[in-house]
Amino acid sequence: MQIRNRYNETIFEDDGGTLKETVEAAVQNGVPLKGAILKDADLEGANLAGANLRDANLRFANLKGANLSGATLKYADLTGAGLSGADLRGADLSLADITGGNVEGASLKGANLERADLGHANLRDADISGTRLEGAYLGGADLDGIQAEGIMRRLQPAQGGEQ
C-alpha cells in the first residue's frame, strides 16, 4: 500500500495489508509523512507517537484512541476528524484546522495549539492542562467538562463578537 502527498508523490510504500499498518510502518521507520493525503483514513488505535504529519490532510480521518503523543501536526487539516480518546500529549498542533473535530476525552496535556482552529469542535471532557492556546479559535466549541489546569491562552474572538 502507498502513502502519497499532495503532489501525488509516493512518500512510503510497503506490503502491509491495511492503510493503518502502512502508516504505522512509516512512522516506525522514521519516515516523515509531511503533506500526506490520509483523508477519511481509518487509523483508529494506531500508534503514531512522534510522527511527522506536518501539513497532512487528515480530513474526516478516524483517529479514535490513536497514540499521537509528541507528533507534529502543524498546519494539518483535521477538519471533522475523530480524535476521541486520542493521546495527543506534547503534540504540535499549531496552525492546525480541527474545525468540527471530535476531540472528546482526548489528552492534549502540554500540546501546542497556538493559532489552531477548533471552531465547533467537541472538546467535551478533554484534558488540555498545560496546553498552549495563544491565538487559538474556539468559537462554538463544546468545552463542557474540560480539564484546563495551567493553560496559556489568548483566544481569538468568535465571529459576531462572541468569546
C-alpha positions as YAML, in Angstrom:
chain: A
units: angstrom
residues:
- id: 1
  name: MET
  ca: [0.00, 0.00, 0.00]
- id: 2
  name: GLN
  ca: [1.22, 3.53, -0.75]
- id: 3
  name: ILE
  ca: [1.06, 6.81, 1.09]
- id: 4
  name: ARG
  ca: [1.11, 9.79, -1.24]
- id: 5
  name: ASN
  ca: [1.49, 13.51, -0.69]
- id: 6
  name: ARG
  ca: [-0.48, 16.35, -2.22]
- id: 7
  name: TYR
  ca: [1.87, 16.36, -5.22]
- id: 8
  name: ASN
  ca: [0.91, 12.73, -5.87]
- id: 9
  name: GLU
  ca: [4.42, 11.60, -4.98]
- id: 10
  name: THR
  ca: [4.84, 8.35, -3.09]
- id: 11
  name: ILE
  ca: [6.11, 9.06, 0.42]
- id: 12
  name: PHE
  ca: [6.15, 5.47, 1.65]
- id: 13
  name: GLU
  ca: [5.19, 2.08, 0.30]
- id: 14
  name: ASP
  ca: [5.08, -1.38, 1.83]
- id: 15
  name: ASP
  ca: [3.28, -4.67, 1.55]
- id: 16
  name: GLY
  ca: [1.11, -4.03, 4.61]
- id: 17
  name: GLY
  ca: [-2.45, -5.21, 4.34]
- id: 18
  name: THR
  ca: [-4.15, -2.03, 5.53]
- id: 19
  name: LEU
  ca: [-3.53, 1.67, 5.35]
- id: 20
  name: LYS
  ca: [-3.27, 1.72, 9.15]
- id: 21
  name: GLU
  ca: [-0.45, -0.86, 9.05]
- id: 22
  name: THR
  ca: [1.32, 1.07, 6.30]
- id: 23
  name: VAL
  ca: [1.12, 4.37, 8.19]
- id: 24
  name: GLU
  ca: [2.35, 2.71, 11.40]
- id: 25
  name: ALA
  ca: [5.26, 1.12, 9.49]
- id: 26
  name: ALA
  ca: [6.23, 4.50, 8.02]
- id: 27
  name: VAL
  ca: [6.22, 6.09, 11.49]
- id: 28
  name: GLN
  ca: [8.22, 3.20, 13.00]
- id: 29
  name: ASN
  ca: [10.79, 3.64, 10.22]
- id: 30
  name: GLY
  ca: [11.04, 7.38, 10.91]
- id: 31
  name: VAL
  ca: [9.62, 8.38, 7.52]
- id: 32
  name: PRO
  ca: [8.27, 11.95, 7.60]
- id: 33
  name: LEU
  ca: [4.68, 11.98, 6.36]
- id: 34
  name: LYS
  ca: [4.68, 15.71, 5.55]
- id: 35
  name: GLY
  ca: [1.73, 16.61, 3.35]
- id: 36
  name: ALA
  ca: [0.41, 13.04, 3.37]
- id: 37
  name: ILE
  ca: [-3.07, 12.53, 1.97]
- id: 38
  name: LEU
  ca: [-4.89, 10.50, 4.61]
- id: 39
  name: LYS
  ca: [-8.39, 11.90, 4.12]
- id: 40
  name: ASP
  ca: [-11.09, 9.58, 5.51]
- id: 41
  name: ALA
  ca: [-8.39, 7.14, 6.69]
- id: 42
  name: ASP
  ca: [-9.32, 4.61, 9.37]
- id: 43
  name: LEU
  ca: [-6.44, 4.92, 11.82]
- id: 44
  name: GLU
  ca: [-8.38, 4.00, 14.94]
- id: 45
  name: GLY
  ca: [-6.00, 2.98, 17.73]
- id: 46
  name: ALA
  ca: [-2.92, 3.50, 15.55]
- id: 47
  name: ASN
  ca: [0.47, 4.05, 17.21]
- id: 48
  name: LEU
  ca: [1.68, 7.27, 15.59]
- id: 49
  name: ALA
  ca: [3.74, 8.56, 18.52]
- id: 50
  name: GLY
  ca: [6.33, 11.07, 17.32]
- id: 51
  name: ALA
  ca: [5.01, 11.03, 13.74]
- id: 52
  name: ASN
  ca: [5.77, 13.95, 11.44]
- id: 53
  name: LEU
  ca: [2.38, 14.70, 9.89]
- id: 54
  name: ARG
  ca: [3.05, 18.36, 9.20]
- id: 55
  name: ASP
  ca: [0.60, 19.75, 6.64]
- id: 56
  name: ALA
  ca: [-1.09, 16.33, 6.28]
- id: 57
  name: ASN
  ca: [-4.65, 16.03, 5.01]
- id: 58
  name: LEU
  ca: [-6.48, 14.08, 7.71]
- id: 59
  name: ARG
  ca: [-9.95, 15.45, 6.94]
- id: 60
  name: PHE
  ca: [-12.61, 13.21, 8.46]
- id: 61
  name: ALA
  ca: [-9.97, 10.61, 9.42]
- id: 62
  name: ASN
  ca: [-10.81, 8.21, 12.24]
- id: 63
  name: LEU
  ca: [-8.06, 8.62, 14.84]
- id: 64
  name: LYS
  ca: [-10.15, 7.46, 17.78]
- id: 65
  name: GLY
  ca: [-7.86, 6.23, 20.56]
- id: 66
  name: ALA
  ca: [-4.74, 6.78, 18.44]
- id: 67
  name: ASN
  ca: [-1.39, 7.49, 20.08]
- id: 68
  name: LEU
  ca: [-0.20, 10.79, 18.59]
- id: 69
  name: SER
  ca: [1.90, 11.82, 21.59]
- id: 70
  name: GLY
  ca: [4.77, 14.06, 20.55]
- id: 71
  name: ALA
  ca: [3.55, 14.09, 16.93]
- id: 72
  name: THR
  ca: [4.00, 17.09, 14.64]
- id: 73
  name: LEU
  ca: [0.65, 18.07, 13.15]
- id: 74
  name: LYS
  ca: [1.48, 21.70, 12.43]
- id: 75
  name: TYR
  ca: [-0.70, 23.04, 9.58]
- id: 76
  name: ALA
  ca: [-2.51, 19.67, 9.41]
- id: 77
  name: ASP
  ca: [-6.09, 19.60, 8.16]
- id: 78
  name: LEU
  ca: [-8.06, 17.67, 10.74]
- id: 79
  name: THR
  ca: [-11.45, 19.10, 9.78]
- id: 80
  name: GLY
  ca: [-14.16, 16.77, 11.08]
- id: 81
  name: ALA
  ca: [-11.58, 14.22, 12.27]
- id: 82
  name: GLY
  ca: [-12.47, 11.77, 15.02]
- id: 83
  name: LEU
  ca: [-9.89, 12.14, 17.78]
- id: 84
  name: SER
  ca: [-11.97, 10.99, 20.74]
- id: 85
  name: GLY
  ca: [-9.82, 9.35, 23.39]
- id: 86
  name: ALA
  ca: [-6.64, 10.06, 21.40]
- id: 87
  name: ASP
  ca: [-3.32, 10.65, 23.15]
- id: 88
  name: LEU
  ca: [-2.05, 14.00, 21.87]
- id: 89
  name: ARG
  ca: [0.21, 14.81, 24.83]
- id: 90
  name: GLY
  ca: [3.03, 17.11, 23.76]
- id: 91
  name: ALA
  ca: [1.85, 17.16, 20.12]
- id: 92
  name: ASP
  ca: [2.40, 20.23, 17.94]
- id: 93
  name: LEU
  ca: [-1.00, 21.19, 16.51]
- id: 94
  name: SER
  ca: [-0.13, 24.83, 15.94]
- id: 95
  name: LEU
  ca: [-1.97, 26.35, 12.99]
- id: 96
  name: ALA
  ca: [-3.89, 23.07, 12.51]
- id: 97
  name: ASP
  ca: [-7.51, 23.13, 11.35]
- id: 98
  name: ILE
  ca: [-9.60, 20.98, 13.67]
- id: 99
  name: THR
  ca: [-12.90, 22.62, 12.78]
- id: 100
  name: GLY
  ca: [-15.79, 20.38, 13.78]
- id: 101
  name: GLY
  ca: [-13.44, 17.68, 15.03]
- id: 102
  name: ASN
  ca: [-14.40, 15.28, 17.81]
- id: 103
  name: VAL
  ca: [-11.69, 15.53, 20.46]
- id: 104
  name: GLU
  ca: [-13.91, 14.28, 23.29]
- id: 105
  name: GLY
  ca: [-11.97, 12.73, 26.16]
- id: 106
  name: ALA
  ca: [-8.61, 13.18, 24.41]
- id: 107
  name: SER
  ca: [-5.45, 14.06, 26.31]
- id: 108
  name: LEU
  ca: [-3.81, 17.21, 24.97]
- id: 109
  name: LYS
  ca: [-1.58, 17.80, 28.02]
- id: 110
  name: GLY
  ca: [1.31, 20.05, 27.09]
- id: 111
  name: ALA
  ca: [0.26, 20.21, 23.43]
- id: 112
  name: ASN
  ca: [0.80, 23.29, 21.29]
- id: 113
  name: LEU
  ca: [-2.47, 24.58, 19.82]
- id: 114
  name: GLU
  ca: [-1.29, 28.11, 19.09]
- id: 115
  name: ARG
  ca: [-3.42, 29.69, 16.35]
- id: 116
  name: ALA
  ca: [-5.22, 26.37, 15.74]
- id: 117
  name: ASP
  ca: [-8.84, 26.49, 14.57]
- id: 118
  name: LEU
  ca: [-11.04, 24.50, 16.92]
- id: 119
  name: GLY
  ca: [-14.27, 26.17, 15.86]
- id: 120
  name: HIS
  ca: [-17.30, 23.97, 16.62]
- id: 121
  name: ALA
  ca: [-15.02, 21.15, 17.82]
- id: 122
  name: ASN
  ca: [-16.19, 18.77, 20.53]
- id: 123
  name: LEU
  ca: [-13.66, 19.08, 23.36]
- id: 124
  name: ARG
  ca: [-16.01, 17.66, 25.98]
- id: 125
  name: ASP
  ca: [-14.06, 16.02, 28.84]
- id: 126
  name: ALA
  ca: [-10.71, 16.60, 27.08]
- id: 127
  name: ASP
  ca: [-7.62, 17.36, 29.16]
- id: 128
  name: ILE
  ca: [-5.89, 20.48, 27.88]
- id: 129
  name: SER
  ca: [-3.81, 21.07, 31.01]
- id: 130
  name: GLY
  ca: [-0.57, 22.89, 30.23]
- id: 131
  name: THR
  ca: [-1.63, 23.38, 26.61]
- id: 132
  name: ARG
  ca: [-0.63, 26.50, 24.68]
- id: 133
  name: LEU
  ca: [-3.75, 28.08, 23.18]
- id: 134
  name: GLU
  ca: [-2.50, 31.55, 22.29]
- id: 135
  name: GLY
  ca: [-4.45, 32.85, 19.33]
- id: 136
  name: ALA
  ca: [-6.50, 29.63, 19.06]
- id: 137
  name: TYR
  ca: [-10.06, 29.94, 17.82]
- id: 138
  name: LEU
  ca: [-12.68, 28.12, 19.89]
- id: 139
  name: GLY
  ca: [-15.90, 29.74, 18.67]
- id: 140
  name: GLY
  ca: [-18.81, 27.33, 19.05]
- id: 141
  name: ALA
  ca: [-16.61, 24.61, 20.60]
- id: 142
  name: ASP
  ca: [-18.11, 22.33, 23.26]
- id: 143
  name: LEU
  ca: [-15.90, 22.80, 26.33]
- id: 144
  name: ASP
  ca: [-18.17, 21.01, 28.81]
- id: 145
  name: GLY
  ca: [-16.19, 19.10, 31.44]
- id: 146
  name: ILE
  ca: [-12.84, 20.21, 30.02]
- id: 147
  name: GLN
  ca: [-9.77, 19.95, 32.28]
- id: 148
  name: ALA
  ca: [-7.63, 23.04, 31.80]
- id: 149
  name: GLU
  ca: [-5.08, 23.49, 34.58]
- id: 150
  name: GLY
  ca: [-2.26, 25.92, 33.86]
- id: 151
  name: ILE
  ca: [-3.13, 26.63, 30.24]
- id: 152
  name: MET
  ca: [-1.66, 29.60, 28.44]
- id: 153
  name: ARG
  ca: [-4.21, 31.18, 26.14]
- id: 154
  name: ARG
  ca: [-5.30, 34.25, 24.30]
- id: 155
  name: LEU
  ca: [-8.40, 33.34, 22.38]
- id: 156
  name: GLN
  ca: [-9.37, 34.94, 19.09]
- id: 157
  name: PRO
  ca: [-12.85, 36.47, 19.33]
- id: 158
  name: ALA
  ca: [-15.52, 34.47, 17.57]
- id: 159
  name: GLN
  ca: [-17.42, 35.98, 14.69]
- id: 160
  name: GLY
  ca: [-20.24, 38.19, 15.91]
- id: 161
  name: GLY
  ca: [-18.25, 39.25, 18.98]
- id: 162
  name: GLU
  ca: [-18.70, 36.02, 20.96]
- id: 163
  name: GLN
  ca: [-15.92, 34.61, 23.14]
...
